[in-house]
Coordinates of C-alpha atoms and ligand atoms in Angstrom, one line a residue:
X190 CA -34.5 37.1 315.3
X191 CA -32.0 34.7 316.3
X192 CA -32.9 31.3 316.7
X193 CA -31.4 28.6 318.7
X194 CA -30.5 24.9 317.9
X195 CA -34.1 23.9 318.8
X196 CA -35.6 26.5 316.0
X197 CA -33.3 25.6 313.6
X198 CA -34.3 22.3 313.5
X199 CA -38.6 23.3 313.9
X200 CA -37.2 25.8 311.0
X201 CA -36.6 22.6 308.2
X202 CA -40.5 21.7 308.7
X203 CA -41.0 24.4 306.6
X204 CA -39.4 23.0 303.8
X205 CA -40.1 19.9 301.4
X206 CA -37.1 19.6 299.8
X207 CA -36.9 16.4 297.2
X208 CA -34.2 14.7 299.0
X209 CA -32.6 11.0 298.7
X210 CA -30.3 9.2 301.3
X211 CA -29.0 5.6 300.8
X212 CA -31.0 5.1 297.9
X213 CA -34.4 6.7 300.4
X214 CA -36.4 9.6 299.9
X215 CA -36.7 11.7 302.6
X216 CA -39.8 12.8 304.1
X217 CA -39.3 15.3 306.5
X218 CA -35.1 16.0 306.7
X219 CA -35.6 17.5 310.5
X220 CA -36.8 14.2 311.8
X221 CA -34.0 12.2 309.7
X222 CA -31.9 9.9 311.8
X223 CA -29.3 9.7 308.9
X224 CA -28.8 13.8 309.0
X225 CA -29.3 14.6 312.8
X226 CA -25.5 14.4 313.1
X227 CA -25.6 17.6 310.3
X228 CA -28.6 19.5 312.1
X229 CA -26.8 18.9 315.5
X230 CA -23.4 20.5 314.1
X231 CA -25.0 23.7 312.3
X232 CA -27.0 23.8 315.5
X233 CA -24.0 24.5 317.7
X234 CA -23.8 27.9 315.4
X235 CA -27.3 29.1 316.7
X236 CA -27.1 27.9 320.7
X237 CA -23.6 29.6 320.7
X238 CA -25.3 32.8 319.5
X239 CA -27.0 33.3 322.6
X240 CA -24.5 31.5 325.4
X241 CA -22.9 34.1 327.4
X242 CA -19.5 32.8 326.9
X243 CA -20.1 32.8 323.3
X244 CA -22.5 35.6 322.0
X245 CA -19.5 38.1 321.6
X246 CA -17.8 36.1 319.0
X247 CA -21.2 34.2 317.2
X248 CA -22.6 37.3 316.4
X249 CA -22.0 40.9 314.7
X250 CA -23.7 44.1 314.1
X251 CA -24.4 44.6 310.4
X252 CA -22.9 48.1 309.2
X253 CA -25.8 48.3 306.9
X254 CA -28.9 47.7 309.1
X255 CA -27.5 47.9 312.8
X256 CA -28.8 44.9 313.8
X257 CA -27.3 42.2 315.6
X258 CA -26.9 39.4 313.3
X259 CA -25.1 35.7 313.3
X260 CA -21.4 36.1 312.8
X261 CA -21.9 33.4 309.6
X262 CA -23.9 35.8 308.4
X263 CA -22.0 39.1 308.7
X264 CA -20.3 40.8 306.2
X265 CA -16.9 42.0 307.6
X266 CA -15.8 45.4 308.3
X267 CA -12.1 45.2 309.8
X268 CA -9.5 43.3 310.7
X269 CA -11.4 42.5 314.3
X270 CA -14.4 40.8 312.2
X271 CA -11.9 38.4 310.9
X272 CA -10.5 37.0 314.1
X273 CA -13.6 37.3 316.0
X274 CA -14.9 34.9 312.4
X275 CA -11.7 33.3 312.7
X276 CA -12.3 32.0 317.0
X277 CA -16.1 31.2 316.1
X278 CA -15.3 29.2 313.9
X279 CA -12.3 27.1 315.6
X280 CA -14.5 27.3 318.3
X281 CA -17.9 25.6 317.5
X282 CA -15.6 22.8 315.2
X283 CA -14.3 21.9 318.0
X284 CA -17.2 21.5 319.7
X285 CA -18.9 19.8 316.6
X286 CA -16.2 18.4 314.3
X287 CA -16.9 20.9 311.2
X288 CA -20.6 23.4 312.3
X289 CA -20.5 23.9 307.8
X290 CA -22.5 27.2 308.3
X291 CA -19.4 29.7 307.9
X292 CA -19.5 28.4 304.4
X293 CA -23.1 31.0 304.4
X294 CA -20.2 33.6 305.6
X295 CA -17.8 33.0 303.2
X296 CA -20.4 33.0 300.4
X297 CA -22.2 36.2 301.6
X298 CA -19.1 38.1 301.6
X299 CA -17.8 37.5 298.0
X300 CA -21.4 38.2 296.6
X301 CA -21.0 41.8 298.3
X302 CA -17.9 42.4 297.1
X303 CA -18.9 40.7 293.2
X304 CA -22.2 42.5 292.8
X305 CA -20.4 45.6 293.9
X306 CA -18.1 44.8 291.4
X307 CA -19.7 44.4 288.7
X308 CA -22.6 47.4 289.0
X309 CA -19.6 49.5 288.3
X310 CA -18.5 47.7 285.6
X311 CA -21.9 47.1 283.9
X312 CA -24.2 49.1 285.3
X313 CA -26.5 46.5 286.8
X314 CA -28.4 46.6 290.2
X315 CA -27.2 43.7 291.4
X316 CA -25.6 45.0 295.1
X317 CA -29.2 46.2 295.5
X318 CA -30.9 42.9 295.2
X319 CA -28.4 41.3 297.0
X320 CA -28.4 44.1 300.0
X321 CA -32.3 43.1 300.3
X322 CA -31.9 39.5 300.4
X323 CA -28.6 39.3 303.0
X324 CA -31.1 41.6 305.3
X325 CA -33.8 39.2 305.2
X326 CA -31.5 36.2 305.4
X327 CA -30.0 37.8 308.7
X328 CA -33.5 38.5 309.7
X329 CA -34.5 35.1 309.4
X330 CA -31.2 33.8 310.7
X331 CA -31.1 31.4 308.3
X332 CA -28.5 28.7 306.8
X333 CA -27.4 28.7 303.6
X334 CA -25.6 25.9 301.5
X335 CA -22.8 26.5 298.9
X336 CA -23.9 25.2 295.5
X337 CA -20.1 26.2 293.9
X338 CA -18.1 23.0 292.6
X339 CA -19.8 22.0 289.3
X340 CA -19.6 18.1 288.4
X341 CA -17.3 19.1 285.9
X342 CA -17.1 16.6 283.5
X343 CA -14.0 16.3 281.3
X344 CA -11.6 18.5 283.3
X345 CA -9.5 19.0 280.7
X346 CA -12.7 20.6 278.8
X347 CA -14.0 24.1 279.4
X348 CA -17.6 24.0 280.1
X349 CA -18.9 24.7 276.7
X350 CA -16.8 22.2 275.3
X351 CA -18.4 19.6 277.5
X352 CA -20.6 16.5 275.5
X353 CA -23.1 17.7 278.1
X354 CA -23.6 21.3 279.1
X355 CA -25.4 19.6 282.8
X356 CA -22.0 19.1 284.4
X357 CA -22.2 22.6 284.9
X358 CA -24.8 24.8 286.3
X359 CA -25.9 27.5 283.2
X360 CA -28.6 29.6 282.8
X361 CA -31.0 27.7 280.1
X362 CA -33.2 30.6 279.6
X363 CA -33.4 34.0 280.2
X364 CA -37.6 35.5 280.6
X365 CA -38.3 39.3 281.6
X366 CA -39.0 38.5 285.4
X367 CA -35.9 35.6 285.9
X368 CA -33.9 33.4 284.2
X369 CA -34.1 29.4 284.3
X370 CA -31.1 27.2 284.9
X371 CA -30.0 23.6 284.8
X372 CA -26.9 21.7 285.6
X373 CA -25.3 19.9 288.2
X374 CA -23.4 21.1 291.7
X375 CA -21.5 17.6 292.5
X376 CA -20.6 18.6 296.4
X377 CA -22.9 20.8 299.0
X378 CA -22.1 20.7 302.3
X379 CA -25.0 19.9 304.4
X380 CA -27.2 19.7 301.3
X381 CA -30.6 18.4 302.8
X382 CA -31.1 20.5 306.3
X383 CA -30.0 24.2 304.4
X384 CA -32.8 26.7 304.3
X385 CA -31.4 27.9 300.6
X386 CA -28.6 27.6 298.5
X387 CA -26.1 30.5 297.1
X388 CA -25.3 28.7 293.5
X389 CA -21.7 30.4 292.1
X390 CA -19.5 29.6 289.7
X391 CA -16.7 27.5 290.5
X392 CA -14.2 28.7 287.5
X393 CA -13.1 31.4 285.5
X394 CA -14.9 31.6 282.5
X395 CA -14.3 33.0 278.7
X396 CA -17.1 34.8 277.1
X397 CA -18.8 32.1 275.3
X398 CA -19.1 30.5 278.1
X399 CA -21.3 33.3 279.6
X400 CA -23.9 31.5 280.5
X401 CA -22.1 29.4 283.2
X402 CA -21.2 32.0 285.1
X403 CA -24.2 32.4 287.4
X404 CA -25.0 33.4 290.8
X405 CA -28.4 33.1 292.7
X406 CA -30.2 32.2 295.5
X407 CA -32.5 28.8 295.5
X408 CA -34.2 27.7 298.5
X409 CA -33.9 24.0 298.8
X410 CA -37.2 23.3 298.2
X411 CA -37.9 25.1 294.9
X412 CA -39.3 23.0 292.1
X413 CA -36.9 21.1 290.3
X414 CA -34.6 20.8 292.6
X415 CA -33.1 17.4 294.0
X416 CA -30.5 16.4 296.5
X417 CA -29.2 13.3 296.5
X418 CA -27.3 13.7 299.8
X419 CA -25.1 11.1 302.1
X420 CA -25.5 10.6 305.8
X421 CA -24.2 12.6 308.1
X422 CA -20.9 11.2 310.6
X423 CA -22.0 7.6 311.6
X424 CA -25.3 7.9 313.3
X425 CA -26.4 4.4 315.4
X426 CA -22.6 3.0 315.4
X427 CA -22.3 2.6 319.2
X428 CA -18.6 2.8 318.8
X429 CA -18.9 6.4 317.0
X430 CA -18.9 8.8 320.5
X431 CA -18.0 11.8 318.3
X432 CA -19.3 11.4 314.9
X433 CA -22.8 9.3 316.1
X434 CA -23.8 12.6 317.1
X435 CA -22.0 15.4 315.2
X436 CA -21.2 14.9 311.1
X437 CA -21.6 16.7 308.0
X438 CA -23.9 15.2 304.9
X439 CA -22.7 16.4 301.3
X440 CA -25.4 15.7 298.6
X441 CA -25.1 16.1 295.1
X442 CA -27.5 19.1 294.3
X443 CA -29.7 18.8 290.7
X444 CA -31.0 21.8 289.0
X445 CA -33.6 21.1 286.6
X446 CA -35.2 24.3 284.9
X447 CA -35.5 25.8 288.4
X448 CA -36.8 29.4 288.1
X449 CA -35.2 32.0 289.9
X450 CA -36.8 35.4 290.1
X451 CA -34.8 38.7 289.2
X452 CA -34.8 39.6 292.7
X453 CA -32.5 36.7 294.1
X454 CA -30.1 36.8 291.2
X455 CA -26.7 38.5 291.7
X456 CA -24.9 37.7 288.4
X457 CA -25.8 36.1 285.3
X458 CA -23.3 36.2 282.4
X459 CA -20.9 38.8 283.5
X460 CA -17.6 36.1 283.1
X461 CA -14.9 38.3 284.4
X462 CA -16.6 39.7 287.6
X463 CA -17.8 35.7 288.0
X464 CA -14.3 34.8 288.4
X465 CA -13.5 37.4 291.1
X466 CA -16.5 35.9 292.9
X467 CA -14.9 32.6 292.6
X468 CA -11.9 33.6 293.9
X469 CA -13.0 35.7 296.4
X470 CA -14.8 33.1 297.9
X471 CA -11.9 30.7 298.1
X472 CA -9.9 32.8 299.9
X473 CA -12.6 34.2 302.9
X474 CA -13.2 30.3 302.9
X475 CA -9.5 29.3 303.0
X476 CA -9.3 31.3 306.0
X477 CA -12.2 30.3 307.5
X478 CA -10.9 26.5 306.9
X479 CA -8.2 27.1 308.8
X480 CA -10.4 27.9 312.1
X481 CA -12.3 24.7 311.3
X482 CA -8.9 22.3 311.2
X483 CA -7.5 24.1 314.4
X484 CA -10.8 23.0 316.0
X485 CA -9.7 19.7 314.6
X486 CA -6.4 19.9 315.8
X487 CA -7.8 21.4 319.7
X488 CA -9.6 17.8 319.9
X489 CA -6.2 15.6 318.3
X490 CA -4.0 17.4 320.9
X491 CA -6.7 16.5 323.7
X492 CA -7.4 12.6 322.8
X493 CA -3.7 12.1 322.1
X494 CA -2.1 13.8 325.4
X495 CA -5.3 11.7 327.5
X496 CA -4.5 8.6 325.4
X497 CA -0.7 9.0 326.7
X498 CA -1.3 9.4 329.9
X499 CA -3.7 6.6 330.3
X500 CA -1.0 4.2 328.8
X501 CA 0.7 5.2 331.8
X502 CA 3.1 7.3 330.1
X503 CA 3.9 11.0 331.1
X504 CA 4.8 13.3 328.4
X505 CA 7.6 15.3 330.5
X506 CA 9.4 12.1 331.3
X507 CA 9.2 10.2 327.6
X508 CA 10.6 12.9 325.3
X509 CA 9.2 11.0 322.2
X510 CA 5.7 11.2 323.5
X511 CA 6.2 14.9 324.3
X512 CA 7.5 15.5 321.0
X513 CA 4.9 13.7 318.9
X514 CA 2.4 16.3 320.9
X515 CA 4.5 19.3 320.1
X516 CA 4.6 18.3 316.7
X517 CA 0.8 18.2 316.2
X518 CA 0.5 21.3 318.2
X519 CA 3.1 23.0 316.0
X520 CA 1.0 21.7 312.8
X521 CA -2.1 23.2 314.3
X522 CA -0.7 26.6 315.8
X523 CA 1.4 27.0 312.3
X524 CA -1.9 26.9 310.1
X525 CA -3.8 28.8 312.8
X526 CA -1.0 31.7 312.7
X527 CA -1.5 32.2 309.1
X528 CA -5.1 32.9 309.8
X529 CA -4.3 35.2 312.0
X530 CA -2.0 36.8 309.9
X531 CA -4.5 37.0 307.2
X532 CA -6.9 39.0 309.2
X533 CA -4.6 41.3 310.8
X534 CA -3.1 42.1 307.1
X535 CA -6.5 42.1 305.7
X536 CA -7.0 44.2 302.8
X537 CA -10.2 46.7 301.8
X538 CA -12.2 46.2 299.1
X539 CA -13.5 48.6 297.1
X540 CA -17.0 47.5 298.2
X541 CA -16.6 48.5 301.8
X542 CA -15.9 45.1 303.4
X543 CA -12.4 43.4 304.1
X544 CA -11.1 40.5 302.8
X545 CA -8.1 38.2 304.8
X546 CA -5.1 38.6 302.8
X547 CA -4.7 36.2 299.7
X548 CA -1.3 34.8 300.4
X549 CA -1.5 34.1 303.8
X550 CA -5.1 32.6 303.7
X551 CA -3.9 30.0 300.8
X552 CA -0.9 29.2 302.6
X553 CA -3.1 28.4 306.2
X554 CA -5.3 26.1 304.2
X555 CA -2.1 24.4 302.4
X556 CA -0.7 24.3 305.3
X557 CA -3.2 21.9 306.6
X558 CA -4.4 20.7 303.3
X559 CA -1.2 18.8 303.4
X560 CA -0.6 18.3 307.2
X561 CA -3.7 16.8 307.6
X562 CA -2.3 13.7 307.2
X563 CA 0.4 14.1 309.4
X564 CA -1.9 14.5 312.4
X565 CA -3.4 11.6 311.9
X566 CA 0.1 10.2 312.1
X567 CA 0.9 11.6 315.3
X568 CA -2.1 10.5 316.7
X569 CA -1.7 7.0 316.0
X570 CA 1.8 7.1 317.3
X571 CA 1.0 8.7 320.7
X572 CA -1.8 6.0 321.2
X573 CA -0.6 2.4 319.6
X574 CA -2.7 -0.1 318.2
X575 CA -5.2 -0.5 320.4
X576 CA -7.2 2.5 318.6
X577 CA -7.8 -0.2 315.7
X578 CA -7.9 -3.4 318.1
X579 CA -10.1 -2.5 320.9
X580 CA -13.5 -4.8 320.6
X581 CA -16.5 -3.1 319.5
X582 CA -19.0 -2.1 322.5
X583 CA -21.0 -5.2 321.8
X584 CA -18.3 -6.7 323.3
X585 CA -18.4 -4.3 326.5
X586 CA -21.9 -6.0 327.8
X587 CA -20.5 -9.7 327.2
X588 CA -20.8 -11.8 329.7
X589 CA -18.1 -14.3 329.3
X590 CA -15.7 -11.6 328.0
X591 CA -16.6 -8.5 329.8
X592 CA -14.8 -8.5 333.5
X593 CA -11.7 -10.1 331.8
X594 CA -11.2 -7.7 329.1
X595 CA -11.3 -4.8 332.1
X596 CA -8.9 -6.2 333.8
X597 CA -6.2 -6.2 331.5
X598 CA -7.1 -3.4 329.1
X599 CA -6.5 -1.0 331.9
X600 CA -3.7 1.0 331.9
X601 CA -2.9 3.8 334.3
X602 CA -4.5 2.3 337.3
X603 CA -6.4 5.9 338.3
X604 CA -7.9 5.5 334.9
X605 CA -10.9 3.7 335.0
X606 CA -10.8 1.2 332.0
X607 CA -14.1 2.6 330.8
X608 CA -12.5 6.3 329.9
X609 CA -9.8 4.5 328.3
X610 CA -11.6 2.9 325.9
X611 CA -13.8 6.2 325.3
X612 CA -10.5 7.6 324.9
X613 CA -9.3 4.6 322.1
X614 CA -12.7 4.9 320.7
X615 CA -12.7 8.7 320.2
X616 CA -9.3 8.8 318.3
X617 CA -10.4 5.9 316.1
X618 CA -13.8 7.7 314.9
X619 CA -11.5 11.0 314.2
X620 CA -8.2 9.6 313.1
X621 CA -9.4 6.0 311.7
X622 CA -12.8 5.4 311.0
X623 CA -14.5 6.7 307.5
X624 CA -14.5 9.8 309.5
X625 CA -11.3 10.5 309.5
X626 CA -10.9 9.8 305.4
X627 CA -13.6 12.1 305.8
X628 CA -11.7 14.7 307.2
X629 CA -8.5 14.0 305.5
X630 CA -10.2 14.7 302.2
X631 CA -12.2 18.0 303.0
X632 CA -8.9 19.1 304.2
X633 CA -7.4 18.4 301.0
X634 CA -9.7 19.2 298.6
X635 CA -12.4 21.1 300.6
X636 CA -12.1 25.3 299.4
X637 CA -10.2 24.0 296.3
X638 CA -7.3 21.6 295.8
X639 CA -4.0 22.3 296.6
X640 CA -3.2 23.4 293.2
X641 CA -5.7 25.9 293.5
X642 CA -4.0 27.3 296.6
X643 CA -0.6 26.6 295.0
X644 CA -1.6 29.3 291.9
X645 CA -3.4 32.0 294.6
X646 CA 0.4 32.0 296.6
X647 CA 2.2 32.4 293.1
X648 CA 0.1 34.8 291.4
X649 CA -0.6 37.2 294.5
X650 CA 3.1 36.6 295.8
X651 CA 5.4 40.0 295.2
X652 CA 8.0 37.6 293.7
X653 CA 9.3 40.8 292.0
X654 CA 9.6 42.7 294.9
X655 CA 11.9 39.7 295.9
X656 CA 14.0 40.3 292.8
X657 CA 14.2 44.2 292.9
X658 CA 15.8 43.5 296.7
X659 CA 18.3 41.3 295.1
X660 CA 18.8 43.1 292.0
X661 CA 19.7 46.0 294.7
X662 CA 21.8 44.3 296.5
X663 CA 24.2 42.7 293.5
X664 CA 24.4 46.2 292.0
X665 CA 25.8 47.9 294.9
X666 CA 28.3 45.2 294.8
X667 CA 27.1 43.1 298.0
X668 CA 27.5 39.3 296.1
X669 CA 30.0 41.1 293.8
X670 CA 33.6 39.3 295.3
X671 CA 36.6 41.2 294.3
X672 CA 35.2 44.4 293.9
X673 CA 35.2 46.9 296.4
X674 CA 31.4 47.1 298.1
X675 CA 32.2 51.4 298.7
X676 CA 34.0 53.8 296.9
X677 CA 35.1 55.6 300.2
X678 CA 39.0 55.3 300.7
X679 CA 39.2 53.4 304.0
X680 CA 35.9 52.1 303.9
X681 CA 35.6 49.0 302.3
X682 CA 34.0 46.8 305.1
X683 CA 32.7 47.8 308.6
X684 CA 36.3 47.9 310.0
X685 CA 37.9 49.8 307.4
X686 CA 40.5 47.2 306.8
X687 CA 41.9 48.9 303.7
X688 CA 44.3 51.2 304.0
X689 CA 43.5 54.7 302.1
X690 CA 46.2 55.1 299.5
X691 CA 49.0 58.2 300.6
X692 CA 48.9 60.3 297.3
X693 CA 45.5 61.3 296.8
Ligands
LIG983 C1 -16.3 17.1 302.3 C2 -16.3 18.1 301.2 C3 -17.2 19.2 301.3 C4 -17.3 20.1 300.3 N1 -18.3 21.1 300.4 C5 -18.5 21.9 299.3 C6 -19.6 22.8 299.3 O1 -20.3 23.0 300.3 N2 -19.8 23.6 298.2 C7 -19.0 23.4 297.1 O2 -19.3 24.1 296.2 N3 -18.0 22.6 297.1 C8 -17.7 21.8 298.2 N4 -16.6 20.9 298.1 C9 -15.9 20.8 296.9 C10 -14.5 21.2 296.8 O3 -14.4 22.6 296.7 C11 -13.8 20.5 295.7 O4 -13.7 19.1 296.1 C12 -12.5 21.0 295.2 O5 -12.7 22.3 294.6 C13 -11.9 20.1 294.1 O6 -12.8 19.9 293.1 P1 -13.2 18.4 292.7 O7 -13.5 17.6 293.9 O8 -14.1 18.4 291.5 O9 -11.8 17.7 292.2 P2 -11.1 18.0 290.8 O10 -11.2 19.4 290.4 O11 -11.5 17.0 289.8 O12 -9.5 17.8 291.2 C14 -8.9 16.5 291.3 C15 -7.5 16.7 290.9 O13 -7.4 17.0 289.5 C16 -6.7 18.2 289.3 N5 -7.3 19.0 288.2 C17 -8.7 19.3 288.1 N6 -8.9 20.0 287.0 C18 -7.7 20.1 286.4 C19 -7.3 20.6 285.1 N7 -8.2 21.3 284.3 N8 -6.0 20.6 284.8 C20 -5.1 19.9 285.6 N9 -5.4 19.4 286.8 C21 -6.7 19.4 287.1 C22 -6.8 18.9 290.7 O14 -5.7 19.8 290.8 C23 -6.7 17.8 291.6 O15 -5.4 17.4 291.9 C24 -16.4 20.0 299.2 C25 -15.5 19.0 299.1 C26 -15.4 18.1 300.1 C27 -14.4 17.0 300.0

């Protein structure tokens, strides 16, 4: 059954996971000031699955069962799936900053494809037990976190080289009925308020190292499990309109011995089908990045055109304002065309599901990996300085100060001076605040660091098709100057400028 925001949140009750904020434990995550921000985000994901505006693209039927299902929980089946994936997610982003649960999309969809995978190659049964459990987590509608991005260690060490094996997730010990593991997973989205984590690994992996290369499903309560998590946005800052009540936590997930029956593990040791997973998932989640940012970019492109106009200043008549805005929309539309690309060019797996095309989903999220910076930028120069120099709200309710400041901080005289400083306050929590470092580094680093993406364009690039064409080219004698492009009398160029000899 689908659930809405509301049953989300009752959902968490059931859970007792071990969690820390600030240095707190957390007793009961659903009633936690310092994560509502997170549970109000993923929320967005369930009320928008039953709005009537909305229901079309926040849900899916599931091939395999024929039920109706949450569209961050559907595997996709076509090109259609992937822009319909693509709009959900740009849409509930920009209605909640980043909603995290596509993440449980992007997830789901390379554990299909893996377990698929690697059944053919060794013979396993691990599609099977993962068919079972994606039913019942689409039955149950619920959210699941992304336990991939080890802590890592020495970087320049592989993981069995490391002085200690718990910066990466491994499987300690294998029984007859699971296997145990331990290790570290340094950044999880929306850690405390998941229902159950999807642990993957985050790297290739040689054969020794077979034991890192794991994949299984760990509700967030199981024993030996602890989150040390950070808030989520900037929950009680009055000056915070955006991110007081929409954020994202991350917590540092600990695995220590956790048990994990046979039935919710989907791959444990095979290293070469582990690093398709990996890279599977990066690119269904590069694409689905690239919704999120344009969702970013929809509210920059808002603020800054209101914050222009109430300066006064009308972006038809002041080219320069009109040009910073059709910069920033260029940046997001750019990125967002990529994803779109990606989807319409999607390829089929083997398994039965699509995936967006690798080139053009690493080039979206470089794209804005990079850009993200340069939004900001605009932002700032459509508004001036007042988005860092406006008084806090305290201020707003003083007294001595409070009918003075009105008067002069208005600026547009049909804008009321209270919407301008909304305005100035809602571009300096996205574009200013720790908030806006915040989304400056997920967009950078968030579904892999540039480098990553920067290998995914070159290695699945057909730069040799690129050479054949000009190899082509300079053989029929196109570059070649000086020698004649035809051997047809008469028809060395277009016009035939060269007169066919008399005597032939
Ligand atoms: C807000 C946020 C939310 C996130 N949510 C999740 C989540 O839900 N689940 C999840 O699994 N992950 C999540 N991530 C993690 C994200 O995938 C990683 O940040 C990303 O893969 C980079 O890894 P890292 O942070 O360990 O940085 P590093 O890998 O340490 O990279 C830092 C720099 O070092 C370079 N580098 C690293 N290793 C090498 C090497 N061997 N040789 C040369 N150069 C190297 C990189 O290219 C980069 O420039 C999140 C990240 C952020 C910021």
């Amino acid at each position: 059954m689908l659930m809405t925001a509301a049953d989300y949140r009752e959902s968490l009750r059931a859970y007792s996971p071990r969690v820390f904020v600030d240095g707190d434990r957390v007793e009961r995550v659903a009633d936690e000031p310092r994560l509502l921000p997170g549970i109000n985000a993923v929320g967005i994901t369930y009320d928008y699955a039953h709005d009537a505006g909305h229901k079309q693209l926040l849900t899916a039927i599931q091939g395999s069962s024929g039920k109706t299902v949450s569209r961050m929980l559907h595997i996709n089946e076509g090109s259609q799936d992937l822009l319909n994936k693509l709009e959900a997610v740009r849409l509930v982003c920009k209605v909640a900053g980043c909603a995290q649960r596509y993440l449980s999309h992007d997830a789901l969809n390379a554990i299909f494809q893996a377990t698929k995978r690697t059944d053919q190659a060794h013979e396993t049964d691990y599609n099977q037990r993962f068919m079972a459990y994606l039913h019942e987590v689409q039955i149950k509608d619920l959210t699941l976190g992304v336990a991939m991005t080890d802590a890592k260690g020495d970087r320049s060490r592989r993981p069995g080289e490391q002085s200690n094996s718990d910066v990466y997730v491994h499987i300690k010990e294998r029984r007859p009925d699971g296997i145990v593991i331990g290790g570290t997973k340094a950044i999880v989205t929306g850690a405390p308020y998941m229902h159950e984590f999807l642990v993957m690994p985050c790297r290739t992996h040689q054969p020794e190292d077979a034991d890192f290369a794991v994949c299984c499903a760990v509700p967030v309560d199981a024993e030996g499990v602890t989150i040390i998590a950070k808030p989520a946005g900037r929950p009680g800052e009055p000056a915070a309109k955006f991110s007081g009540k929409y954020g994202q936590s991350t917590g540092v997930v600990m695995f220590d011995k956790v048990f994990v029956p046979h039935d919710r593990v989907f791959l444990a040791g095979e290293t070469e089908e582990g690093g398709f997973m990996t890279t599977s998932y990066a690119t269904h989640h590069r694409h689905s990045c690239i919704g999120a940012r344009a969702g970013f970019g929809d509210l920059l492109i808002g603020a800054g055109t209101m914050m222009a106009k109430s300066n006064g200043l009308d972006a038809d008549k002041h080219g320069h304002i009109r040009d910073a805005l059709v910069d920033l929309i260029t940046i997001t539309e750019s990125f967002y065309a990529c994803g779109i690309a990606a989807s319409v060019y999607c390829e089929e797996d083997p398994a039965g599901s699509v995936m967006p095309d690798t080139v053009y989903s690493n080039i979206g999220k470089l794209l804005l990996a990079t850009k993200i910076y340069d939004m900001h930028k605009l932002a700032h120069y459509v508004s001036g300085g007042m988005v860092v120099a406006l008084p806090n709200p305290d201020e707003d309710h003083n007294p001595e100060t409070e009918a003075s400041l009105a008067a002069v901080l208005v600026g547009r005289q049909e804008i009321p001076v209270e919407r301008r400083k909304d305005i100035l306050r809602f571009i300096e929590d996205l574009t200013v605040s720790n908030q806006a470092g915040w989304y400056s580094v997920i967009s950078l680093h968030g579904g892999g660091s540039p480098e990553a993406m920067k290998r995914e364009i070159w290695r699945n690039y057909p730069v040799a098709e690129k050479e054949d064409l000009v190899t082509q080219l300079l053989d029929r004698g196109v570059y070649n100057q000086g020698q004649k492009i035809s051997k047809q009398p008469g028809r060395c160029c277009a016009k035939g400028c060269e007169t066919p000899p008399k005597s032939l």
